[in-house]
CSV table of C-alpha atoms in Angstrom, one decimal:
chain,number,residue,atom,x,y,z
A,1,MET,CA,82.2,126.6,114.3
A,2,GLN,CA,84.8,124.4,116.1
A,3,PHE,CA,86.6,121.4,114.6
A,4,HIS,CA,87.7,118.9,117.2
A,5,MET,CA,90.5,116.3,117.3
A,6,ILE,CA,90.4,114.3,120.5
A,7,PRO,CA,93.8,113.3,121.9
A,8,GLY,CA,94.0,109.6,122.5
A,9,ALA,CA,91.0,108.8,120.3
A,10,THR,CA,91.0,106.6,117.3
A,11,LYS,CA,93.1,107.6,114.3
A,12,PRO,CA,90.9,108.9,111.5
A,13,VAL,CA,90.9,106.6,108.4
A,14,ALA,CA,90.5,109.6,106.1
A,15,PRO,CA,90.8,113.4,106.2
A,16,PHE,CA,88.1,114.5,108.8
A,17,SER,CA,87.7,115.8,112.3
A,18,HIS,CA,86.5,113.6,115.2
A,19,ALA,CA,83.7,116.1,115.7
A,20,VAL,CA,82.4,119.5,114.5
A,21,GLU,CA,80.5,121.7,116.7
A,22,THR,CA,78.1,124.5,115.7
A,23,ASP,CA,75.3,126.3,117.5
A,24,GLY,CA,75.2,123.8,120.4
A,25,PHE,CA,75.1,120.8,118.1
A,26,VAL,CA,78.0,118.4,118.0
A,27,PHE,CA,78.3,116.1,114.9
A,28,VAL,CA,80.6,113.1,115.7
A,29,THR,CA,82.2,111.4,112.7
A,30,GLY,CA,81.4,107.8,112.2
A,31,GLN,CA,83.6,105.5,114.3
A,32,MET,CA,85.1,102.2,113.3
A,33,PRO,CA,85.5,99.2,115.7
A,34,ASP,CA,89.3,99.5,115.9
A,35,SER,CA,91.1,101.0,118.9
A,36,PRO,CA,93.7,103.8,119.3
A,37,GLU,CA,96.3,101.2,120.2
A,38,ALA,CA,95.6,99.0,117.2
A,39,PRO,CA,94.4,101.0,114.2
A,40,GLY,CA,92.7,98.9,111.6
A,41,VAL,CA,92.6,95.8,113.8
A,42,LEU,CA,89.0,94.8,114.4
A,43,PRO,CA,87.4,92.4,116.9
A,44,GLU,CA,85.5,89.4,115.6
A,45,GLY,CA,81.7,89.5,115.2
A,46,ILE,CA,79.0,92.2,115.4
A,47,VAL,CA,78.6,92.3,119.1
A,48,ASP,CA,82.3,92.9,119.9
A,49,GLN,CA,82.5,95.4,117.0
A,50,THR,CA,79.4,97.3,118.3
A,51,LYS,CA,81.0,97.5,121.7
A,52,ALA,CA,84.2,98.8,120.2
A,53,VAL,CA,82.4,101.4,118.2
A,54,MET,CA,80.4,102.6,121.2
A,55,GLN,CA,83.6,102.8,123.3
A,56,ASN,CA,85.2,104.9,120.6
A,57,LEU,CA,82.2,107.2,120.5
A,58,LYS,CA,82.2,107.5,124.3
A,59,ASP,CA,85.9,108.4,124.2
A,60,ILE,CA,85.2,111.2,121.8
A,61,LEU,CA,82.2,112.5,123.7
A,62,GLN,CA,84.3,112.4,127.0
A,63,GLY,CA,87.0,114.5,125.2
A,64,LEU,CA,84.2,117.0,124.5
A,65,ASN,CA,82.8,116.9,128.1
A,66,LEU,CA,79.7,115.1,126.8
A,67,GLY,CA,78.2,111.7,127.4
A,68,LEU,CA,75.8,109.3,125.8
A,69,GLU,CA,72.9,111.2,127.4
A,70,HIS,CA,73.7,114.1,125.0
A,71,ILE,CA,73.0,112.0,121.9
A,72,VAL,CA,70.1,113.3,119.9
A,73,MET,CA,70.4,111.0,116.9
A,74,SER,CA,72.6,108.1,115.8
A,75,ARG,CA,73.1,106.6,112.4
A,76,ILE,CA,74.2,103.0,112.1
A,77,TYR,CA,75.7,101.4,109.0
A,78,LEU,CA,75.9,97.6,108.8
A,79,THR,CA,77.5,95.6,106.0
A,80,GLU,CA,75.6,92.4,106.9
A,81,PHE,CA,72.2,93.9,107.7
A,82,LYS,CA,70.0,90.8,107.8
A,83,ARG,CA,72.5,88.7,109.7
A,84,ASP,CA,73.6,91.3,112.3
A,85,TYR,CA,70.7,93.6,112.8
A,86,ALA,CA,69.1,91.8,115.8
A,87,ALA,CA,72.4,91.2,117.7
A,88,MET,CA,73.6,94.7,117.1
A,89,ASN,CA,70.2,96.1,118.4
A,90,GLU,CA,70.5,94.1,121.6
A,91,CYS,CA,74.1,95.3,122.2
A,92,TYR,CA,73.4,98.9,121.2
A,93,ARG,CA,70.3,99.1,123.5
A,94,SER,CA,72.4,98.1,126.5
A,95,PHE,CA,74.2,101.5,126.4
A,96,PHE,CA,71.1,103.5,127.0
A,97,PRO,CA,68.3,103.6,129.6
A,98,ALA,CA,65.0,102.2,128.2
A,99,ASP,CA,63.3,105.6,128.4
A,100,ARG,CA,66.2,107.5,126.8
A,101,LEU,CA,66.9,106.1,123.4
A,102,PRO,CA,68.2,108.5,120.8
A,103,ALA,CA,66.4,108.9,117.4
A,104,ARG,CA,68.1,106.5,115.0
A,105,THR,CA,68.6,105.4,111.4
A,106,CYS,CA,70.1,102.0,110.6
A,107,VAL,CA,71.0,101.1,107.0
A,108,GLY,CA,72.7,98.3,105.2
A,109,VAL,CA,75.7,99.3,103.1
A,110,THR,CA,78.0,97.5,100.7
A,111,GLY,CA,81.3,98.2,102.5
A,112,LEU,CA,83.0,100.1,105.3
A,113,ALA,CA,86.7,101.1,105.9
A,114,TYR,CA,88.8,98.2,107.3
A,115,ASP,CA,86.1,95.8,106.1
A,116,ALA,CA,84.2,96.6,109.4
A,117,LEU,CA,80.8,95.2,110.0
A,118,ILE,CA,79.5,98.4,111.6
A,119,GLU,CA,80.0,102.2,111.8
A,120,ILE,CA,78.1,104.6,113.9
A,121,ASP,CA,78.0,108.4,113.8
A,122,LEU,CA,76.2,110.8,116.1
A,123,VAL,CA,74.4,114.1,116.4
A,124,CYS,CA,74.6,115.5,119.9
A,125,ARG,CA,73.4,118.7,121.7
A,126,ARG,CA,75.2,120.5,124.4
A,127,PRO,CA,73.0,121.2,127.5
């Protein structure tokens, strides 16, 4: 088992690794919509927060020599589910080819770190 901290990626908000790898699977910790340059500072609105989370996930994957095409499953957590679900879906979908969408779970939650609107974690598989 390997525990990964990616140089230049976002600062963890709690005691965890950016990713843990075992038997070809890579489990990427849920990412917040802040940036490495401004921890805890979030963009406004679900679309910009979704883009920020996806960029943070891409940065971690790149640090592991992986890409979005290696995602097997994503889990999305929204604090304003009814309000933000449709807009988040449209933005999220834009990161993937129509015929290569990962399996996914999306749930509403009562709160996230930094009062974020969204958090996404991943399960990936090395080729």
